[in-house]
CSV table of C-alpha atoms and ligand atoms in Angstrom, one decimal:
chain,number,residue,atom,x,y,z
A,25,UNK,CA,101.4,119.0,125.3
A,26,UNK,CA,101.1,120.0,121.6
A,27,UNK,CA,100.5,116.2,120.3
A,28,UNK,CA,98.5,115.7,117.3
A,29,UNK,CA,96.0,113.2,116.7
A,30,UNK,CA,94.5,111.1,113.6
A,31,UNK,CA,91.2,109.9,114.3
A,32,UNK,CA,89.5,107.3,111.9
A,33,UNK,CA,85.5,106.8,112.1
A,34,UNK,CA,84.9,110.3,113.7
A,35,UNK,CA,81.3,110.2,112.3
A,36,UNK,CA,80.6,107.0,114.4
A,37,UNK,CA,79.1,106.7,117.7
A,38,UNK,CA,82.4,106.0,119.4
A,39,UNK,CA,84.4,108.4,117.0
A,40,UNK,CA,82.1,111.3,117.6
A,41,UNK,CA,82.9,110.9,121.3
A,42,UNK,CA,86.6,110.4,120.8
A,43,UNK,CA,86.4,113.6,118.7
A,44,UNK,CA,84.8,115.8,121.2
A,45,UNK,CA,87.2,114.5,124.0
A,46,UNK,CA,90.2,115.0,121.7
A,47,UNK,CA,89.3,118.5,120.9
A,48,UNK,CA,88.8,119.4,124.6
A,49,UNK,CA,92.0,118.0,125.6
A,50,UNK,CA,95.1,120.0,126.4
A,51,UNK,CA,97.1,117.3,125.2
A,52,UNK,CA,96.4,117.8,121.7
A,53,UNK,CA,97.0,120.8,119.4
A,54,UNK,CA,95.5,119.4,116.1
A,55,UNK,CA,92.9,116.5,115.5
A,56,UNK,CA,92.9,115.2,111.9
A,57,UNK,CA,89.8,113.4,110.9
A,58,UNK,CA,89.5,111.1,107.7
A,59,UNK,CA,85.9,111.0,106.8
A,60,UNK,CA,83.9,110.3,103.8
A,61,UNK,CA,81.6,113.5,104.2
A,62,UNK,CA,82.4,116.6,106.0
A,63,UNK,CA,81.4,116.8,109.5
A,64,UNK,CA,78.9,119.3,111.0
A,65,UNK,CA,81.5,120.5,113.5
A,66,UNK,CA,84.0,123.2,113.2
A,67,UNK,CA,86.8,123.7,115.7
A,68,UNK,CA,90.0,125.3,115.6
A,69,UNK,CA,92.1,122.3,116.3
A,70,UNK,CA,90.1,120.3,113.7
A,71,UNK,CA,91.6,119.1,110.4
A,72,UNK,CA,89.4,117.3,108.0
A,73,UNK,CA,90.4,115.3,105.2
A,74,UNK,CA,87.5,114.2,102.9
A,75,UNK,CA,88.2,110.9,101.1
A,76,UNK,CA,86.4,107.9,99.7
A,77,UNK,CA,89.1,105.8,101.1
A,78,UNK,CA,89.8,104.2,97.5
A,79,UNK,CA,93.2,105.8,97.1
A,80,UNK,CA,94.7,105.9,100.4
A,81,UNK,CA,98.1,106.8,99.3
A,82,UNK,CA,96.8,110.1,98.0
A,83,UNK,CA,96.1,111.2,101.3
A,84,UNK,CA,99.2,109.8,103.1
A,85,UNK,CA,101.0,113.3,103.8
A,86,UNK,CA,97.7,114.3,105.5
A,87,UNK,CA,97.8,111.4,108.0
A,88,UNK,CA,100.8,112.8,109.9
A,89,UNK,CA,99.8,112.5,113.7
A,90,UNK,CA,101.6,111.3,117.0
A,91,UNK,CA,98.7,109.4,118.2
A,92,UNK,CA,96.1,107.3,115.8
A,93,UNK,CA,92.8,106.5,117.1
A,94,UNK,CA,90.8,104.0,115.0
A,95,UNK,CA,86.9,103.6,115.7
A,96,UNK,CA,86.0,102.8,112.3
A,97,UNK,CA,84.0,99.7,111.3
A,98,UNK,CA,80.7,98.5,110.0
A,99,UNK,CA,78.5,95.4,110.3
A,100,UNK,CA,78.2,92.3,107.9
A,101,UNK,CA,74.5,93.5,107.5
A,102,UNK,CA,75.3,97.1,106.6
A,103,UNK,CA,78.5,96.2,104.5
A,104,UNK,CA,76.3,93.8,102.3
A,105,UNK,CA,78.6,90.6,102.5
A,106,UNK,CA,81.6,89.4,104.8
A,107,UNK,CA,83.9,90.3,102.1
A,108,UNK,CA,82.7,94.1,102.0
A,109,UNK,CA,82.5,94.1,105.9
A,110,UNK,CA,86.5,92.9,105.8
A,111,UNK,CA,87.2,95.9,103.6
A,112,UNK,CA,86.1,98.3,106.1
A,113,UNK,CA,86.9,96.4,109.4
A,114,UNK,CA,90.3,95.3,108.2
A,115,UNK,CA,91.8,96.4,104.8
A,116,UNK,CA,91.1,100.2,105.1
A,117,UNK,CA,92.3,100.4,108.8
A,118,UNK,CA,95.4,98.3,108.5
A,119,UNK,CA,96.6,100.3,105.5
A,120,UNK,CA,95.7,103.6,107.1
A,121,UNK,CA,97.8,102.4,110.1
A,122,UNK,CA,100.9,101.6,108.0
A,123,UNK,CA,100.6,105.0,106.2
A,124,UNK,CA,100.2,106.8,109.3
A,125,UNK,CA,103.3,104.8,110.8
A,126,UNK,CA,105.2,105.7,107.8
A,127,UNK,CA,104.5,109.5,108.5
A,128,UNK,CA,105.7,109.0,112.1
A,129,UNK,CA,102.8,107.9,114.3
A,130,UNK,CA,104.1,106.6,117.5
A,131,UNK,CA,100.7,105.2,119.1
A,132,UNK,CA,97.9,103.4,117.7
A,133,UNK,CA,94.8,103.2,119.9
A,134,UNK,CA,92.3,100.8,118.4
A,135,UNK,CA,88.4,100.3,119.3
A,136,UNK,CA,88.1,96.5,118.8
A,137,UNK,CA,85.7,94.2,120.1
A,138,UNK,CA,84.9,91.8,123.1
A,139,UNK,CA,85.8,88.5,121.8
A,140,UNK,CA,88.2,89.5,119.0
A,141,UNK,CA,90.8,87.0,118.1
A,142,UNK,CA,92.6,85.8,114.9
A,143,UNK,CA,91.6,82.3,115.6
A,144,UNK,CA,88.0,82.8,116.6
A,145,UNK,CA,85.5,80.5,114.7
A,146,UNK,CA,83.2,83.7,114.5
A,147,UNK,CA,83.9,85.5,111.1
A,148,UNK,CA,83.4,89.2,112.7
A,149,UNK,CA,85.5,88.3,115.8
A,150,UNK,CA,88.2,86.6,113.7
A,151,UNK,CA,88.4,90.0,111.4
A,152,UNK,CA,88.5,92.0,114.6
A,153,UNK,CA,91.4,89.9,115.7
A,154,UNK,CA,93.4,89.8,112.7
A,155,UNK,CA,93.5,93.7,112.5
A,156,UNK,CA,94.6,93.7,116.3
A,157,UNK,CA,97.4,91.3,115.2
A,158,UNK,CA,98.2,93.4,112.1
A,159,UNK,CA,98.7,96.6,114.0
A,160,UNK,CA,100.3,95.0,116.9
A,161,UNK,CA,103.0,93.8,114.6
A,162,UNK,CA,103.7,97.1,112.5
A,163,UNK,CA,106.4,98.7,114.6
A,164,UNK,CA,104.1,101.4,116.7
A,165,UNK,CA,105.8,102.3,119.9
A,166,UNK,CA,102.9,101.6,121.6
A,167,UNK,CA,99.5,99.8,120.7
A,168,UNK,CA,96.3,99.9,122.7
A,169,UNK,CA,93.6,97.6,121.8
A,170,UNK,CA,90.3,98.1,123.5
A,171,UNK,CA,87.8,95.5,123.6
A,172,UNK,CA,84.0,96.7,124.4
A,173,UNK,CA,81.0,95.1,124.7
A,174,UNK,CA,77.8,96.4,123.2
A,175,UNK,CA,78.2,100.2,123.0
A,176,UNK,CA,76.0,102.5,124.7
A,177,UNK,CA,75.2,106.0,123.3
A,178,UNK,CA,72.7,107.9,121.3
A,179,UNK,CA,72.8,106.1,118.0
A,180,UNK,CA,70.5,107.8,115.4
A,181,UNK,CA,70.6,104.9,113.0
A,182,UNK,CA,68.3,101.7,114.0
A,183,UNK,CA,70.0,98.3,114.3
A,184,UNK,CA,67.6,95.8,115.3
A,185,UNK,CA,70.0,93.4,117.0
A,186,UNK,CA,72.0,96.2,118.7
A,187,UNK,CA,68.9,97.8,119.9
A,188,UNK,CA,67.8,94.3,121.6
A,189,UNK,CA,71.3,94.2,123.1
A,190,UNK,CA,71.2,97.9,124.2
A,191,UNK,CA,67.7,97.5,125.8
A,192,UNK,CA,68.9,94.4,127.8
A,193,UNK,CA,72.3,95.9,128.9
A,194,UNK,CA,70.6,99.0,130.2
A,195,UNK,CA,67.2,97.1,131.7
A,196,UNK,CA,69.1,94.5,133.3
A,197,UNK,CA,72.3,96.2,134.2
A,198,UNK,CA,71.9,94.8,137.6
A,199,UNK,CA,72.6,91.2,136.0
A,200,UNK,CA,75.9,92.4,135.0
A,201,UNK,CA,77.4,92.4,138.5
A,202,UNK,CA,80.4,90.0,139.9
A,203,UNK,CA,81.5,87.5,137.3
A,204,UNK,CA,79.0,89.0,134.6
A,205,UNK,CA,80.5,92.5,134.9
A,206,UNK,CA,82.7,92.1,132.0
A,207,UNK,CA,79.7,91.6,129.8
A,208,UNK,CA,78.1,94.8,130.7
A,209,UNK,CA,77.5,97.5,128.0
A,210,UNK,CA,80.2,99.8,127.5
A,211,UNK,CA,79.1,103.6,127.3
A,212,UNK,CA,80.9,105.5,124.3
A,213,UNK,CA,81.7,108.2,126.5
A,214,UNK,CA,83.6,106.1,129.0
A,215,UNK,CA,85.4,104.2,126.3
A,216,UNK,CA,86.6,107.2,124.4
A,217,UNK,CA,87.8,108.7,127.9
A,218,UNK,CA,89.8,105.4,128.5
A,219,UNK,CA,91.2,105.4,124.9
A,220,UNK,CA,92.4,108.8,125.4
A,221,UNK,CA,93.9,108.4,129.0
A,222,UNK,CA,95.8,105.3,127.6
A,223,UNK,CA,97.5,107.5,125.0
A,224,UNK,CA,98.5,109.9,127.5
A,225,UNK,CA,100.3,107.2,129.6
A,226,UNK,CA,103.0,107.1,126.8
A,227,UNK,CA,103.6,103.4,127.5
A,228,UNK,CA,105.5,101.0,125.4
A,229,UNK,CA,104.4,97.8,123.6
A,230,UNK,CA,101.1,96.2,123.1
A,231,UNK,CA,98.4,96.2,125.8
A,232,UNK,CA,95.0,94.9,125.9
A,233,UNK,CA,92.1,96.7,127.6
A,234,UNK,CA,89.1,94.3,128.2
A,235,UNK,CA,86.0,95.5,128.9
A,236,UNK,CA,85.8,95.0,132.8
A,237,UNK,CA,89.1,97.2,132.7
A,238,UNK,CA,87.2,99.7,130.7
A,239,UNK,CA,84.3,100.0,133.0
A,240,UNK,CA,86.3,100.1,135.9
A,241,UNK,CA,86.1,103.5,137.7
B,84,NAP,N1,78.0,98.6,117.9
B,84,NAP,C1,78.5,97.8,119.0
B,84,NAP,O1,77.8,97.4,119.9
B,84,NAP,C2,80.0,97.3,119.0
B,84,NAP,C3,80.6,96.7,120.0
B,84,NAP,C4,81.7,96.3,120.1
B,84,NAP,C5,82.7,96.8,119.3
B,84,NAP,N2,82.2,97.6,118.3
B,84,NAP,C6,83.2,98.0,117.3
B,84,NAP,O2,83.7,99.4,117.7
B,84,NAP,C7,84.0,100.3,116.5
B,84,NAP,C8,83.0,101.4,116.7
B,84,NAP,O3,81.8,100.9,116.4
B,84,NAP,P1,80.5,102.3,116.3
B,84,NAP,O4,79.2,101.5,116.8
B,84,NAP,O5,81.0,103.3,117.2
B,84,NAP,O6,81.0,102.5,114.8
B,84,NAP,P2,79.7,103.3,113.8
B,84,NAP,O7,78.8,104.2,114.7
B,84,NAP,O8,79.1,102.2,113.1
B,84,NAP,O9,80.8,104.1,113.1
B,84,NAP,C9,81.7,103.5,112.2
B,84,NAP,C10,82.6,104.5,111.6
B,84,NAP,O10,83.2,103.9,110.3
B,84,NAP,C11,83.0,104.5,109.2
B,84,NAP,N3,82.9,103.7,108.1
B,84,NAP,C12,81.9,102.5,108.0
B,84,NAP,N4,81.8,102.1,106.7
B,84,NAP,C13,83.0,102.7,106.1
B,84,NAP,C14,83.3,102.8,104.8
B,84,NAP,N5,83.0,101.7,103.8
B,84,NAP,N6,84.5,103.4,104.5
B,84,NAP,C15,84.8,104.7,105.3
B,84,NAP,N7,84.2,104.6,106.6
B,84,NAP,C16,83.6,103.7,107.2
B,84,NAP,C17,81.8,105.4,109.5
B,84,NAP,O11,81.8,106.5,108.6
B,84,NAP,P3,80.5,107.0,107.8
B,84,NAP,O12,79.7,107.9,108.7
B,84,NAP,O13,80.9,107.8,106.6
B,84,NAP,O14,79.5,105.8,107.4
B,84,NAP,C18,82.0,105.8,111.0
B,84,NAP,O15,82.7,106.8,111.1
B,84,NAP,C19,83.7,99.4,115.3
B,84,NAP,O16,84.7,98.9,114.9
B,84,NAP,C20,82.8,98.3,115.9
B,84,NAP,O17,83.0,97.0,115.0
B,84,NAP,C21,80.8,98.0,118.2
């Protein structure tokens, strides 16, 4: 179909899955990734932009794509402070979204988080909600917001809190049935697939995909 994609966060757990599935998709003829370090992957469709994300305007022309997939993010612990977390989870992706829109992007597909809300009393969820609102109001033809639960996948890096959550999500998956199903862990393979399928629908407006919808067959 000759569409082009821009992927933010390609080196992460979700981003890597999105990248593999985007490269395998017949819909896309070119997949651009903006990364801090080159990926250990080469593919004829892959176009890599290495950046320190400090001067985003300098890479603007390279952000040209039909569909933008955003899997970028950090944790407050890893970033070191709430302010540093906000730079990665709000400032950089919202600025990149604006620049990609200026370059003609039509759709923005965002990996956000369960519980995201700009009015949330929880800082993490509030920042996630603020990014959701910002990209929703920018003027993309379509915005798809995905709100997964704890992500399930093969993460190399150790994150204690997440490891406990993942253990519980996998070990006690039988508990996440019926009304609790929406809290079940979200396999990143499924999440990436749903994000790419959403883009292929060519819908208009803002659509929010909660975890139970992501997990639905
Ligand atoms: N973890 C969970 O259970 C969970 C649950 C719900 C929602 N989410 C959200 O889902 C999204 C994807 O999560 P994930 O766990 O797949 O992410 P991840 O594995 O932590 O990957 C994050 C991506 O963001 C990039 N990044 C981090 N800090 C950066 C910085 N300072 N400058 C530029 N790029 C930076 C990373 O690049 P480098 O490789 O260069 O660091 C990586 O590509 C995130 O927004 C996350 O908040 C996560």
